């Protein structure tokens, strides 16, 4: 069965610090990869996605993620966080042989201190 | 345009009662998903509808849980004989048809269910 792990439960950073949130998945086949974000009091929304091609993908608000197939990883990065990035971040995987089923990680809560 | 809507936003029920949760997807979206999010947990897949195909029910945790989607649009998730462990936020998402966009999910605000 597929699974997704996110290494950090809660990350606390000061503004302007760099961010990297880890995501690893267990599935040996072709995957589609996603990061979703949930700001306080708001819906989950898509941050960025990877289907194929360049393993470095850019999303909204200056976020990017790198797919490293050999490591089964899809880590999320941002060079300089802002207070408004305070949110919960979820990694999700869709294995292409599983149709449109998605497996989500447990989430990482990011707190950015002003 | 309008996003995914869910009702009620909050539901408190007594153990043993049945509850119905409603989801209105974005117009034109053919795929509809139900997830459960328990406190401190990620999203647990429950069920997935795609057009007129038979739903994927592989995530339903027990036979107390069922869902239907009428006319390819509105969906209702029903939990019978609720238990305290059913307390969670139930999220609905929909996806448009065709191409890579069909993998992009648009989430509703969720229904917070509390079983007392």
Coordinates of C-alpha atoms in Angstrom, one line a residue:
Chain A
X1 CA 0.0 0.0 0.0
X2 CA 1.1 3.5 -0.7
X3 CA 2.1 5.8 2.2
X4 CA 3.4 9.3 2.5
X5 CA 5.5 10.6 5.4
X6 CA 6.3 14.1 6.4
X7 CA 9.3 14.3 8.7
X8 CA 8.4 17.4 10.7
X9 CA 5.2 17.7 12.7
X10 CA 5.8 21.4 13.6
X11 CA 8.3 23.8 12.3
X12 CA 8.9 27.2 13.8
X13 CA 10.9 29.8 11.9
X14 CA 11.6 33.5 12.1
X15 CA 10.7 35.7 9.1
X16 CA 13.3 35.6 6.3
X17 CA 14.6 32.2 7.3
X18 CA 14.7 29.5 4.6
X19 CA 12.3 26.6 4.7
X20 CA 12.5 23.0 3.7
X21 CA 9.7 20.5 4.5
X22 CA 10.4 16.9 3.8
X23 CA 8.1 14.5 2.0
X24 CA 8.8 10.9 1.2
X25 CA 6.5 8.3 -0.3
X26 CA 6.5 4.6 -0.8
X27 CA 5.6 3.5 -4.3
X28 CA 7.9 2.3 -6.9
X29 CA 5.9 3.2 -10.0
X30 CA 5.2 6.5 -11.7
X31 CA 3.7 9.1 -9.5
X32 CA 2.1 12.5 -9.6
X33 CA 3.1 14.7 -6.6
X34 CA 1.4 17.6 -4.9
X35 CA 1.7 20.0 -2.0
X36 CA -1.4 21.5 -0.5
X37 CA -1.6 24.3 2.0
X38 CA -4.2 25.2 4.5
X39 CA -4.0 28.7 6.0
X40 CA -5.7 29.3 9.3
X41 CA -9.5 29.3 8.8
X42 CA -9.3 28.6 5.1
X43 CA -9.8 25.7 2.7
X44 CA -7.0 23.4 1.6
X45 CA -5.6 24.7 -1.7
X46 CA -3.1 23.5 -4.2
X47 CA 0.4 25.0 -3.8
X48 CA 2.2 23.1 -6.5
X49 CA 2.2 19.9 -8.5
X50 CA 4.6 17.6 -10.4
X51 CA 3.5 15.3 -13.2
X52 CA 6.6 14.9 -15.4
X53 CA 9.6 16.8 -16.9
X54 CA 11.7 19.2 -14.9
X55 CA 11.9 17.8 -11.4
X56 CA 12.1 21.3 -9.9
X57 CA 8.7 22.8 -9.9
X58 CA 7.6 26.2 -8.9
X59 CA 4.3 27.1 -7.3
X60 CA 2.5 30.0 -5.9
X61 CA 3.9 32.5 -3.4
X62 CA 7.5 31.7 -4.1
X63 CA 7.4 28.0 -3.1
X64 CA 9.2 25.3 -5.1
X65 CA 9.6 21.6 -4.7
X66 CA 12.1 19.1 -6.1
X67 CA 11.3 15.6 -7.1
X68 CA 14.2 13.2 -6.5
X69 CA 13.1 9.8 -7.8
X70 CA 15.9 7.9 -6.4
X71 CA 15.1 9.1 -2.9
X72 CA 11.3 8.9 -3.3
X73 CA 11.1 12.4 -2.1
X74 CA 9.3 15.7 -3.0
X75 CA 10.6 18.3 -0.6
X76 CA 9.1 21.7 -0.4
X77 CA 11.3 24.8 -0.2
X78 CA 11.1 28.5 0.1
X79 CA 14.2 30.7 0.4
X80 CA 12.7 33.4 2.7
X81 CA 9.5 32.8 4.6
X82 CA 7.0 35.4 5.7
X83 CA 4.6 35.6 8.6
X84 CA 1.8 35.0 6.1
X85 CA 3.2 31.5 5.3
X86 CA 2.0 30.3 8.7
X87 CA -0.2 27.3 7.7
X88 CA -0.4 23.6 7.6
X89 CA 1.3 21.9 4.6
X90 CA 0.3 18.5 3.2
X91 CA 2.2 16.4 0.7
X92 CA 0.1 14.1 -1.5
X93 CA 0.9 11.4 -3.9
X94 CA -1.1 9.9 -6.8
X95 CA 0.2 6.6 -8.2
X96 CA -0.6 6.6 -11.8
X97 CA -1.7 2.9 -11.7
X98 CA -4.2 3.7 -9.0
X99 CA -6.4 6.0 -11.1
X100 CA -7.3 9.2 -9.3
X101 CA -6.7 7.9 -5.7
X102 CA -4.6 10.2 -3.6
X103 CA -2.6 9.5 -0.4
X104 CA -1.9 12.4 1.8
X105 CA 0.8 12.8 4.4
X106 CA 0.0 13.8 8.0
X107 CA 0.9 17.4 7.4
X108 CA 3.5 19.8 8.8
X109 CA 2.5 22.8 10.8
X110 CA 4.6 25.9 10.0
X111 CA 4.7 28.8 12.4
X112 CA 6.6 31.9 11.2
X113 CA 7.4 34.4 13.9
X114 CA 7.3 38.0 13.0
Chain B
X1 CA -17.2 31.0 -9.7
X2 CA -18.6 29.2 -6.7
X3 CA -16.3 26.8 -4.9
X4 CA -17.1 23.5 -3.3
X5 CA -19.7 23.9 -0.6
X6 CA -20.4 21.6 2.3
X7 CA -23.2 21.5 4.8
X8 CA -23.6 21.6 7.7
X9 CA -20.4 23.4 8.7
X10 CA -20.7 21.9 12.2
X11 CA -22.7 18.9 13.5
X12 CA -23.0 17.6 17.0
X13 CA -24.7 14.3 17.4
X14 CA -25.2 11.7 20.1
X15 CA -23.5 8.4 19.9
X16 CA -25.7 5.9 18.0
X17 CA -27.5 8.5 15.8
X18 CA -27.2 8.6 12.0
X19 CA -25.8 11.7 10.3
X20 CA -25.8 13.0 6.7
X21 CA -23.2 15.3 5.4
X22 CA -23.7 17.1 2.1
X23 CA -21.2 18.2 -0.6
X24 CA -21.9 20.4 -3.6
X25 CA -19.0 20.2 -6.0
X26 CA -17.9 22.9 -8.5
X27 CA -20.2 22.9 -11.5
X28 CA -18.8 20.8 -14.3
X29 CA -16.4 18.8 -12.1
X30 CA -16.8 15.1 -12.7
X31 CA -14.7 13.7 -9.9
X32 CA -15.8 14.0 -6.2
X33 CA -13.8 12.8 -3.2
X34 CA -14.6 12.4 0.5
X35 CA -11.8 12.5 3.1
X36 CA -11.7 12.5 6.9
X37 CA -9.3 14.6 8.9
X38 CA -8.9 13.7 12.5
X39 CA -7.2 15.9 15.0
X40 CA -3.4 15.9 14.3
X41 CA -3.8 13.5 11.4
X42 CA -3.6 13.8 7.7
X43 CA -6.4 13.3 5.3
X44 CA -7.8 9.8 5.2
X45 CA -9.4 8.9 1.9
X46 CA -12.9 7.6 2.2
X47 CA -14.6 7.4 -1.2
X48 CA -14.2 8.7 -4.8
X49 CA -16.8 9.2 -7.5
X50 CA -15.9 9.7 -11.2
X51 CA -18.7 10.5 -13.5
X52 CA -21.1 7.6 -13.9
X53 CA -18.5 5.0 -13.0
X54 CA -18.9 2.8 -9.9
X55 CA -17.4 4.6 -6.9
X56 CA -14.2 3.6 -5.3
X57 CA -15.2 2.8 -1.8
X58 CA -12.0 1.3 -0.7
X59 CA -11.4 3.9 2.0
X60 CA -14.6 3.5 3.9
X61 CA -13.7 2.4 7.4
X62 CA -16.8 0.3 8.1
X63 CA -20.2 -0.6 6.7
X64 CA -21.6 2.2 8.8
X65 CA -20.3 4.6 6.2
X66 CA -21.9 5.0 2.8
X67 CA -22.1 7.7 0.2
X68 CA -24.0 8.5 -2.9
X69 CA -23.8 11.0 -5.6
X70 CA -27.1 11.9 -7.4
X71 CA -27.1 13.1 -11.0
X72 CA -23.4 13.3 -11.1
X73 CA -23.4 16.4 -8.8
X74 CA -24.4 16.6 -5.2
X75 CA -23.0 13.9 -2.8
X76 CA -24.2 12.8 0.6
X77 CA -22.0 10.9 3.1
X78 CA -24.0 9.0 5.6
X79 CA -22.7 7.6 8.9
X80 CA -25.0 5.3 10.7
X81 CA -24.9 4.5 14.4
X82 CA -22.2 7.1 15.0
X83 CA -19.4 6.4 17.4
X84 CA -17.1 8.8 19.2
X85 CA -14.2 7.8 17.0
X86 CA -16.1 9.2 14.0
X87 CA -15.5 12.7 15.4
X88 CA -13.5 14.5 12.7
X89 CA -13.6 17.0 10.0
X90 CA -15.1 15.5 6.8
X91 CA -13.7 17.2 3.7
X92 CA -15.1 17.0 0.2
X93 CA -13.1 17.8 -2.9
X94 CA -13.9 17.9 -6.6
X95 CA -11.8 17.8 -9.8
X96 CA -12.5 18.9 -13.4
X97 CA -12.5 16.5 -16.2
X98 CA -9.7 15.8 -18.7
X99 CA -6.0 16.3 -19.0
X100 CA -3.7 17.0 -16.1
X101 CA -6.3 19.2 -14.4
X102 CA -8.2 16.1 -13.4
X103 CA -5.6 15.5 -10.7
X104 CA -6.1 18.9 -9.1
X105 CA -8.5 18.8 -6.2
X106 CA -10.6 21.8 -5.0
X107 CA -11.6 21.4 -1.4
X108 CA -14.6 22.5 0.5
X109 CA -14.6 24.0 4.0
X110 CA -15.4 20.7 5.6
X111 CA -18.0 19.6 8.1
X112 CA -16.8 19.3 11.7
X113 CA -18.6 16.3 13.2
X114 CA -18.6 15.8 17.0
X115 CA -20.1 12.7 18.4
X116 CA -20.9 13.0 22.1

